[in-house]
Structures are given as C-alpha cells and as structure tokens.
PDB file of C-alpha atoms in Angstrom:
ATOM      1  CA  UNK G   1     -10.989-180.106 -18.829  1.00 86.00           C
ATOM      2  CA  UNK G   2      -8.025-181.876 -17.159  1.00 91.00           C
ATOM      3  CA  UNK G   3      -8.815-182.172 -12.960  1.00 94.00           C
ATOM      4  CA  UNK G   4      -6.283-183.439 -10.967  1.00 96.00           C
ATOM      5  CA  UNK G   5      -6.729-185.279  -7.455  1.00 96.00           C
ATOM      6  CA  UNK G   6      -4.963-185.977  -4.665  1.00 96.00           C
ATOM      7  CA  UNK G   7      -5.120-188.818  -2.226  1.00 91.00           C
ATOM      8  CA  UNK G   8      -5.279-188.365   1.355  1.00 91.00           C
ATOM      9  CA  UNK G   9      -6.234-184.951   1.829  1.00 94.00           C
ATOM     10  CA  UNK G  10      -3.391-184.904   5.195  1.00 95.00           C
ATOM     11  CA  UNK G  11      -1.080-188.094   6.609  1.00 94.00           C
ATOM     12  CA  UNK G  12       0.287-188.060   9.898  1.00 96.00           C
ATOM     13  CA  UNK G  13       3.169-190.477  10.476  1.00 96.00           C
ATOM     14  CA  UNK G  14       5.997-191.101  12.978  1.00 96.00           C
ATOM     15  CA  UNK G  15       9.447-190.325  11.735  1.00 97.00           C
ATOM     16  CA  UNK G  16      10.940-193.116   9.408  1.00 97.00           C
ATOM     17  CA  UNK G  17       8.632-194.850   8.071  1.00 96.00           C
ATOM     18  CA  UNK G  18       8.740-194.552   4.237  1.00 97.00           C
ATOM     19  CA  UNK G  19       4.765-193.223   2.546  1.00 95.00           C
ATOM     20  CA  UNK G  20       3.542-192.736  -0.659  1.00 96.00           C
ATOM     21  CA  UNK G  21       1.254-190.271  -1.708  1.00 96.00           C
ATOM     22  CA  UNK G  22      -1.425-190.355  -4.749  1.00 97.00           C
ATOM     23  CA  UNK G  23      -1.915-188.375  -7.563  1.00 97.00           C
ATOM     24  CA  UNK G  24      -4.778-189.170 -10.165  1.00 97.00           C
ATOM     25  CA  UNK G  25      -5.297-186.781 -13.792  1.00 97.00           C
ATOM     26  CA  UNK G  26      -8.276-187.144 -15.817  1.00 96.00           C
ATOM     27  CA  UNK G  27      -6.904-186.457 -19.152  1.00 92.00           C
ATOM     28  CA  UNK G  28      -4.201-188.790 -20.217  1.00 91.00           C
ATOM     29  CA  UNK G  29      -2.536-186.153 -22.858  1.00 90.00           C
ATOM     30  CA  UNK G  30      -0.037-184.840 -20.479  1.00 92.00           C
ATOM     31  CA  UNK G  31       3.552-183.248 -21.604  1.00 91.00           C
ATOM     32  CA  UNK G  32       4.808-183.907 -18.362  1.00 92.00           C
ATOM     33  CA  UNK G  33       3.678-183.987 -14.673  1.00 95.00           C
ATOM     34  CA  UNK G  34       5.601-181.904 -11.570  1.00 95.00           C
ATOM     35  CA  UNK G  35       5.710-182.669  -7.951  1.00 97.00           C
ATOM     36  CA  UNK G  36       6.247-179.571  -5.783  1.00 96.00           C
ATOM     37  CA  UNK G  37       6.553-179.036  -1.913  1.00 97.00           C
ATOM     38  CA  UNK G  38       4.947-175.964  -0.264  1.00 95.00           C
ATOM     39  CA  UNK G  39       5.598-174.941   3.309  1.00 93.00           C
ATOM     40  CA  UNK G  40       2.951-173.219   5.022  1.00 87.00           C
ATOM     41  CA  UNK G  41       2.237-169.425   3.946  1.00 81.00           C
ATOM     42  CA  UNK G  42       5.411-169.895   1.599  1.00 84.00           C
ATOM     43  CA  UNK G  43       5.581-170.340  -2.383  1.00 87.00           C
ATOM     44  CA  UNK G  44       6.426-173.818  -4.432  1.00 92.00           C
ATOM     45  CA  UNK G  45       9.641-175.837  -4.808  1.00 93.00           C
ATOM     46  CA  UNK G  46       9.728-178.034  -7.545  1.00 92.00           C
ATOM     47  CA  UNK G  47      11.001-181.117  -6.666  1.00 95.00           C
ATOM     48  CA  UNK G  48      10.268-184.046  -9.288  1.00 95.00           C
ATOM     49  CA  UNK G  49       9.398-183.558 -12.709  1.00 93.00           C
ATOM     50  CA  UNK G  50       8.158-186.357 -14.926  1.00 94.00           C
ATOM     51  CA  UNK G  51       8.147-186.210 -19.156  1.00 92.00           C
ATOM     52  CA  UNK G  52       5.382-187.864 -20.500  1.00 92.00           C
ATOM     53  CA  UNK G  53       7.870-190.375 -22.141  1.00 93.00           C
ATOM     54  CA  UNK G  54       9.280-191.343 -18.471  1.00 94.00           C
ATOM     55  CA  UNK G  55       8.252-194.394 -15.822  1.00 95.00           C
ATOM     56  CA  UNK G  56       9.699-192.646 -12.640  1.00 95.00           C
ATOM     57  CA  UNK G  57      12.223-189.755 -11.358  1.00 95.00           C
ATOM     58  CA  UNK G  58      14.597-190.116  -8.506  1.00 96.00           C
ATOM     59  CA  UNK G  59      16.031-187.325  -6.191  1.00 95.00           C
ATOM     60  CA  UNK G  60      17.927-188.342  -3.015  1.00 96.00           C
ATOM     61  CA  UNK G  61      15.087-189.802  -0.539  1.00 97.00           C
ATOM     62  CA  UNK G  62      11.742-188.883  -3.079  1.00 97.00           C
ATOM     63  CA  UNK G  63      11.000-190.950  -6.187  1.00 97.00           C
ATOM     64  CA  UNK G  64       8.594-190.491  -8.530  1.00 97.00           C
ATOM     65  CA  UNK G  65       6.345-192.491 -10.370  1.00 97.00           C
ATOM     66  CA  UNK G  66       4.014-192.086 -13.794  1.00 97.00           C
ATOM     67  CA  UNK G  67       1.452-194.394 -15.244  1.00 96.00           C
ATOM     68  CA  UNK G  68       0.325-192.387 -18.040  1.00 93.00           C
ATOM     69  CA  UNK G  69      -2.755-194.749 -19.450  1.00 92.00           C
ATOM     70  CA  UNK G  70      -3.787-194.763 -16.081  1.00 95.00           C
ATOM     71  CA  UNK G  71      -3.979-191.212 -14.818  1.00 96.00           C
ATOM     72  CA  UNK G  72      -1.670-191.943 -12.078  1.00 97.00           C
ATOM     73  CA  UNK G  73       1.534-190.526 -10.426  1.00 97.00           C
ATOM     74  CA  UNK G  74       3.112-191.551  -7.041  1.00 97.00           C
ATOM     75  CA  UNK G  75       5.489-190.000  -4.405  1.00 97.00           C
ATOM     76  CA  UNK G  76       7.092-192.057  -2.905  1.00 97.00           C
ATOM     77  CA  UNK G  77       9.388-190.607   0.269  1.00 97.00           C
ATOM     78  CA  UNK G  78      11.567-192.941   1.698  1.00 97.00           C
ATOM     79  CA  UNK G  79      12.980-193.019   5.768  1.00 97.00           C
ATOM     80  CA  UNK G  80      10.632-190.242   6.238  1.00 97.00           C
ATOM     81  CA  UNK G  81      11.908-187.312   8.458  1.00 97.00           C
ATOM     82  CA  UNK G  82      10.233-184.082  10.531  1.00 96.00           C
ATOM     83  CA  UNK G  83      11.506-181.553   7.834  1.00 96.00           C
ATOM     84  CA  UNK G  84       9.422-183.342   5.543  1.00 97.00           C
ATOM     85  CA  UNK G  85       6.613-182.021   7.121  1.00 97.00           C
ATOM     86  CA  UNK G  86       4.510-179.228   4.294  1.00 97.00           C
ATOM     87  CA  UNK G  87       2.489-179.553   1.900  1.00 97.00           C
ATOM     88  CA  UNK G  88       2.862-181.898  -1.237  1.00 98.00           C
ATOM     89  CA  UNK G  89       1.200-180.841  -4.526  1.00 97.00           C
ATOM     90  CA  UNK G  90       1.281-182.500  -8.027  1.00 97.00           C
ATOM     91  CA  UNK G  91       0.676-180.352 -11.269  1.00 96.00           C
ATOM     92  CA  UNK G  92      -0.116-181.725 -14.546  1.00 95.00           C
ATOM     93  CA  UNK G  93       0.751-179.688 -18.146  1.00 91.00           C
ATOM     94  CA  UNK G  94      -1.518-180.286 -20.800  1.00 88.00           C
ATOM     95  CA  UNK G  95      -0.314-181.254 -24.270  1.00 81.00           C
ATOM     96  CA  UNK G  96      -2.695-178.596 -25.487  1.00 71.00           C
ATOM     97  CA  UNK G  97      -2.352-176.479 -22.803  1.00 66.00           C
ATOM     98  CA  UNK G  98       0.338-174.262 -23.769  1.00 70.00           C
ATOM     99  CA  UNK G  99       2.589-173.819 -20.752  1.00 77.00           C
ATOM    100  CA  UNK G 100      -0.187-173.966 -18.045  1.00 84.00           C
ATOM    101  CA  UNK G 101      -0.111-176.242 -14.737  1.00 90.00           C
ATOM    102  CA  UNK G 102      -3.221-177.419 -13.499  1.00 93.00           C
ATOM    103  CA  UNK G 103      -2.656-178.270  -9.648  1.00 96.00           C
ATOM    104  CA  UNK G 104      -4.195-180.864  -7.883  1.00 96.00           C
ATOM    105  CA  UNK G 105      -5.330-180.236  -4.118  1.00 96.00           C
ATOM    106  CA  UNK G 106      -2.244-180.902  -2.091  1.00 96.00           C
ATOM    107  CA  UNK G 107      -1.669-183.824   0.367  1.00 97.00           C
ATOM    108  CA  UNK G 108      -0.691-182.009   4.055  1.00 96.00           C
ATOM    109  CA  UNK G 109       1.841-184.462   5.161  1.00 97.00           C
ATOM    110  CA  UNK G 110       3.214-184.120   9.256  1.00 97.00           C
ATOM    111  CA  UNK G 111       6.409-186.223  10.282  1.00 97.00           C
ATOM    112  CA  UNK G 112       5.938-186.820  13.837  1.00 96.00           C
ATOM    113  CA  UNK G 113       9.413-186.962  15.650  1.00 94.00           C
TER     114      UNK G 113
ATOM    115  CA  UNK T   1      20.968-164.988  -8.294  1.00 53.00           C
ATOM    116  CA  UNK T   2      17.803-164.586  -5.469  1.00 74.00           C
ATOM    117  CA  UNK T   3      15.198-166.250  -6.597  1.00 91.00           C
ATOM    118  CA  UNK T   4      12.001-165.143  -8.015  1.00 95.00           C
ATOM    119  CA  UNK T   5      10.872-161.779  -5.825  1.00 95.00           C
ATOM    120  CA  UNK T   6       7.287-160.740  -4.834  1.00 97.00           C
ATOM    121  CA  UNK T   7       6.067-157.590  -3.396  1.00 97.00           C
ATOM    122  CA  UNK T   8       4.263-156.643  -1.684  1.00 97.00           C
ATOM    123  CA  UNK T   9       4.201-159.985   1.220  1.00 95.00           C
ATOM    124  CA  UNK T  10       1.105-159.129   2.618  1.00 96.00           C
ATOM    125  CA  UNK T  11      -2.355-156.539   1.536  1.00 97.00           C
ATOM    126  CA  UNK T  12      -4.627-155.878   3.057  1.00 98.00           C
ATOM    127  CA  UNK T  13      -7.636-154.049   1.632  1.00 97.00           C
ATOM    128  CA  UNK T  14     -10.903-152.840   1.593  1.00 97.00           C
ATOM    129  CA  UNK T  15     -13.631-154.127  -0.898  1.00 97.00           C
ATOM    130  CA  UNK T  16     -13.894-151.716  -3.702  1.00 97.00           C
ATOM    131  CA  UNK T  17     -10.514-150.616  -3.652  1.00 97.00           C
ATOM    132  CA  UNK T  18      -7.886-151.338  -6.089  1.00 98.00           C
ATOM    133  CA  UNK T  19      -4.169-152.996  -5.288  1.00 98.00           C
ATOM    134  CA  UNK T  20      -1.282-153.750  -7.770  1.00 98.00           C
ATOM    135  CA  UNK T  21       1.009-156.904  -7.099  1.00 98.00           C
ATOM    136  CA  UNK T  22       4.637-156.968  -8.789  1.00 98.00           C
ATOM    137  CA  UNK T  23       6.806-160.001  -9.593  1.00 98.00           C
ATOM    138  CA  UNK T  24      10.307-159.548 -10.078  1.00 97.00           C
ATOM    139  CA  UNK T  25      11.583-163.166 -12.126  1.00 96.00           C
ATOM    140  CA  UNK T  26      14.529-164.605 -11.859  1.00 94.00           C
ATOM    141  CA  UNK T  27      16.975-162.741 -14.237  1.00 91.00           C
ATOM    142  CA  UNK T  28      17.054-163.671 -18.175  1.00 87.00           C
ATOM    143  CA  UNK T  29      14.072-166.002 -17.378  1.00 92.00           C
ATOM    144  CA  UNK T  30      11.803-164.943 -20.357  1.00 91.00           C
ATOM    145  CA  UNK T  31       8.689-166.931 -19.402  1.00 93.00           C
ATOM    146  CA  UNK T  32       6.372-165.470 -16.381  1.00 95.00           C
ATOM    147  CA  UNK T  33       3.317-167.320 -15.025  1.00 95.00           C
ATOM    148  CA  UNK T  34       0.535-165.601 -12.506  1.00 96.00           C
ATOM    149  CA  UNK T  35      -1.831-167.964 -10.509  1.00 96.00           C
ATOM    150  CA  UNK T  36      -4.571-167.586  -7.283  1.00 96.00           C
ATOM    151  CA  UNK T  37      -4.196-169.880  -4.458  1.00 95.00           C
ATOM    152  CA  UNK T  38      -7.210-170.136  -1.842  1.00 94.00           C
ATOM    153  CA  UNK T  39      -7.036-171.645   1.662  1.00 89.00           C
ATOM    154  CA  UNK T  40      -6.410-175.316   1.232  1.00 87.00           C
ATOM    155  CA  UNK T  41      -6.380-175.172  -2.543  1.00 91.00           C
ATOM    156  CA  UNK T  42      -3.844-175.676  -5.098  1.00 93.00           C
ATOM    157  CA  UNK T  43      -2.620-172.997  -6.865  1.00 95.00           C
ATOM    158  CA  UNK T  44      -4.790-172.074 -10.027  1.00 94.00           C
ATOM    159  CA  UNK T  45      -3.428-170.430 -13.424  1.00 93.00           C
ATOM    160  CA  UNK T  46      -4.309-166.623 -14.652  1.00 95.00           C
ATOM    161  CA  UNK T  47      -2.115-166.005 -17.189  1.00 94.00           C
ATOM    162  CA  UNK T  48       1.539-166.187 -18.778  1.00 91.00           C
ATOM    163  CA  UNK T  49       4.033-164.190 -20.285  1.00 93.00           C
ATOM    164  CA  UNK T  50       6.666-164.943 -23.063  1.00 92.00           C
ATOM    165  CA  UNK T  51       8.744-161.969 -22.845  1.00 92.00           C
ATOM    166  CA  UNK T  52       6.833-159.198 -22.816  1.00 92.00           C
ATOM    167  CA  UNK T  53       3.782-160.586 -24.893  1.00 92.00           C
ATOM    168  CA  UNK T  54       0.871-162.206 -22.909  1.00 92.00           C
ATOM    169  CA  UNK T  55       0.186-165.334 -24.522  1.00 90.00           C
ATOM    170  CA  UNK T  56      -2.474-167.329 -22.172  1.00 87.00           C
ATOM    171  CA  UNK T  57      -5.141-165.917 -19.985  1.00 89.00           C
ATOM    172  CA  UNK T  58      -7.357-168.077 -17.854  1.00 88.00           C
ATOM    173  CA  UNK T  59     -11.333-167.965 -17.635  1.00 85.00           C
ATOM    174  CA  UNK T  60     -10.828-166.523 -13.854  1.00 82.00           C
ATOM    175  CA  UNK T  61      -9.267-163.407 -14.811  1.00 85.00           C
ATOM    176  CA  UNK T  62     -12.037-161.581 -15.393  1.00 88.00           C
ATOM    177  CA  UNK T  63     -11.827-157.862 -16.352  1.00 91.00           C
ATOM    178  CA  UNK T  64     -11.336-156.395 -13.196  1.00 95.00           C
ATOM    179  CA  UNK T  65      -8.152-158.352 -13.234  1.00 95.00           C
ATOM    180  CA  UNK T  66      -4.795-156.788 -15.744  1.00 95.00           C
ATOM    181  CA  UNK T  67      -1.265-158.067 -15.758  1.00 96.00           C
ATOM    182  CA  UNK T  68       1.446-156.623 -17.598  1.00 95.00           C
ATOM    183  CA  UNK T  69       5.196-156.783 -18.306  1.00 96.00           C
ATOM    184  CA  UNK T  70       6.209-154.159 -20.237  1.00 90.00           C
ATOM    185  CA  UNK T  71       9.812-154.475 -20.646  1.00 86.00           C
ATOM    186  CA  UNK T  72       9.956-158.520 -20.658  1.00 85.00           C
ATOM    187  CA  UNK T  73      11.561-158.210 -17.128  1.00 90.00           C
ATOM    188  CA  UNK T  74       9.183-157.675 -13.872  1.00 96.00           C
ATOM    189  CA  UNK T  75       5.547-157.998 -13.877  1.00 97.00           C
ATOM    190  CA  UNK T  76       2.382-155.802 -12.572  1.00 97.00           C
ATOM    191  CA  UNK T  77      -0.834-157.639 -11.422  1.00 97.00           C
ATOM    192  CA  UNK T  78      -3.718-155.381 -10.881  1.00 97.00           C
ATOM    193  CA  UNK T  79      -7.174-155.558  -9.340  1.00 97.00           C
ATOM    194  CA  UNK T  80      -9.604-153.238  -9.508  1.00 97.00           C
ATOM    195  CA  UNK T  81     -12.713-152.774  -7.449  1.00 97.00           C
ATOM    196  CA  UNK T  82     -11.633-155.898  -5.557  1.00 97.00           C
ATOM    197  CA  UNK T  83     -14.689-158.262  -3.802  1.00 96.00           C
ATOM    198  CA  UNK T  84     -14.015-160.566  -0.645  1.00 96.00           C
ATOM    199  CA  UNK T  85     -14.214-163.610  -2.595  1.00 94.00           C
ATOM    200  CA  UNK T  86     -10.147-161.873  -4.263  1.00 96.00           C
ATOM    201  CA  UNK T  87      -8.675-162.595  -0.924  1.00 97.00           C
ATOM    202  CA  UNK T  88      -6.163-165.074  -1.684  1.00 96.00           C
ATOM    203  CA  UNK T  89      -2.621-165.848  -1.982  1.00 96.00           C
ATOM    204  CA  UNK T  90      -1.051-164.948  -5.328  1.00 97.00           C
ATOM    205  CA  UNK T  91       2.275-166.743  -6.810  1.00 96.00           C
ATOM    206  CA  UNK T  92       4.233-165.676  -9.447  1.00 96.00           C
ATOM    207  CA  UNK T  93       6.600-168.187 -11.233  1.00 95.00           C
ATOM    208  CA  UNK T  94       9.077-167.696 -14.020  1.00 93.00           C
ATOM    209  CA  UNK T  95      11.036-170.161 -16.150  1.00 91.00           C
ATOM    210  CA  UNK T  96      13.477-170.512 -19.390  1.00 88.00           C
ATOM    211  CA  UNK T  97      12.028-171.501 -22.753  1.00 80.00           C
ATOM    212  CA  UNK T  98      13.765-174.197 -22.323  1.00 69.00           C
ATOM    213  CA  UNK T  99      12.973-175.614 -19.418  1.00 74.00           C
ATOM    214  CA  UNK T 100      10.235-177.004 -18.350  1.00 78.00           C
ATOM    215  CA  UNK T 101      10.381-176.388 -14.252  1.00 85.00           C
ATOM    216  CA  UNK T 102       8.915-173.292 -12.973  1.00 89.00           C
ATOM    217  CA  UNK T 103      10.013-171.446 -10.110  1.00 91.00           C
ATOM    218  CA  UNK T 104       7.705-169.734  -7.597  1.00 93.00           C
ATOM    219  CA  UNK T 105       8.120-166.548  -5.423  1.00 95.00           C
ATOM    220  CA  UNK T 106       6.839-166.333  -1.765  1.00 94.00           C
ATOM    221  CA  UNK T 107       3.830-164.824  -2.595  1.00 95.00           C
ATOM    222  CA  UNK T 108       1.067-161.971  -1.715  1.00 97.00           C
ATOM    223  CA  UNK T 109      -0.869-162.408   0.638  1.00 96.00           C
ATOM    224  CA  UNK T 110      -4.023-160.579  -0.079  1.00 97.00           C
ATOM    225  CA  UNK T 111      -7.351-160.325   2.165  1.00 97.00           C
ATOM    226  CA  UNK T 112     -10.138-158.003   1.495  1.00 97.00           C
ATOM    227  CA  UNK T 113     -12.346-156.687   4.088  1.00 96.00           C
TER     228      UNK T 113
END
C-alpha cells in the first residue's frame, strides 16, 4: 500500500527567503506525482505535476523535483512571499492504481511579512 | 467556465440522520473523483467516475456510504445513518481522460453532532 509523507509538518519563515519542502512515497511504481496548494477551509489547486519519466517541473517561482528510485519529490519555492502562506500537499498516482491519488499529510507553510 | 461546484458549503447534522452532497464538474469533464478530508489530514480517495459508470471504490466507503452520477454530468454523495467519526470535509474533483490534473471544488463541510 503506497503511504506518502511529508516533511515538516508546518514552516514559518520571513518573507524572501527561498524553502523547500519534502515529500517521501513508499512505492516507487508511480505514473506521476502532483503538488497542490490548499488554503484554509478551501479545496485544492494543482500546481506542479510530475510524469514518472520527468527530473523536475517549473512554474514561475515553484519548481519541482522527482527522484523516482528514491521515493522522493521536492518543492522548491523561490523569493518566498506572504500569499504563499496555505497549505502544501503532494499526491502520488499509482501505476496500478487506476486514477486514484493517495495524499500525503500536507506541510502548513506561513510567510511572515 | 466556473470551476468545479459543490453544494451544499456547510452541514450540519445529527448522528443517525442521513445527508446527500452534490458535485457539479466542470463541463464535458467525463472523469469525477470523491474523497474525505479530516482536520489536518490529506485528502483520502472514495471513489471515481468515468462518465456515468463507477469504476473505483475505496475500502472507506463502507455501505452506509452511495455515490452516483446518473447522467455522466453532476454527482450525488449520500450518507446514511451518519456517526461522528463522518464529520469531515468532502472534495469533489473532476478531470478529462486525457489529462492527468484534477480539479477540486470548495468543498462540504460536514460535522455531525
């Protein structure tokens, strides 16, 4: 059964700096791996999205990175900014898992101005 | 086009009773995707839709739980005799055959007293 974790739980940090966030899969057979943003009580935006065949993704400030072998996927948000602020949550699909996500926990990120 | 559409926001209930959710997708999107989200959780999968046929259904939908989507367009979740541990937020996403990103509503908000 895939699980998917993610690594810290919240992040606090003052506006600008650039941060990385952690995503780890247990089952290597992915199809491809998402990176959404939720803001608080709303739904998901999709904001990356990774094939299996791909190193990275790259959308304005946010890049995205996949190590397959390794079970590992990175956000990486550059110049950070207070509207970053929400919650950041990766989703894995299973090669064998028809069309299903499984989510990991979220990282709770706050920009600080 | 608006987006995928959830109604109603917010339910609240009273343990035993039953409440129906509805999803309206974004139009022509022929795939449409249920899942639970708890307080600090990410989002899990209950089932999917390919048109009008329901093609996946998760372990946590047990049988007090029905979805349907009868014409291939909007979707019904229902709950029946719902217990405390149902209060949760539930997301409804929808997406083309062919493509991979899905798109979420807002949400319901649903707590049960």
């Amino acid at each position: 059964k895939q699980e998917v974790t993610q690594i810290p739980a919240a992040l606090s940090v003052p506006e600008g700096e650039n941060l990385v966030l952690n995503c780890s899969f247990t089952d290597s057979a992915i199809y491809n791996l998402q990176w959404f943003r939720q803001d608080p009580g709303k739904g998901l935006t999709s904001l990356l999205l990774i094939q299996s065949s791909q190193r990275e993704q790259t959308s304005g400030r946010l890049n995205a990175s996949l190590d397959k072998s390794s079970g590992r996927s990175t956000l990486y948000i550059a110049a950070s900014q207070p509207g970053d602020s929400a919650t950041y949550l990766c989703a894995v699909r299973n090669n064998n898992a028809g069309n299903m996500l499984t989510f990991g926990g979220g990282t709770r990120l706050m920009v600080k101005p | 086009d608006t987006g995928v559409s959830q109604d109603p926001r917010h339910k609240i209930t009273k343990r035993g009773q039953n409440v129906t959710f509805r999803c309206d997708p974004i139009s022509e999107h022929n795939r449409l995707y249920w899942y639970r989200q708890t307080l600090g959780q990410g989002p899990e999968f209950l089932t999917y839709f390919q048109n009008e046929a329901q093609l996946e259904k998760s372990r946590l939908l047990s049988d007090r739980f029905s979805a349907e989507r009868p014409k291939g367009s909007f979707s019904t979740l229902e709950i029946q005799r719902t217990e405390q541990g149902d209060s949760a937020m539930y997301l409804c996403a929808s997406s083309l055959i062919a493509q991979e990103t899905q798109y979420f509503g807002p949400g319901t908000r649903l707590l049960v007293l």
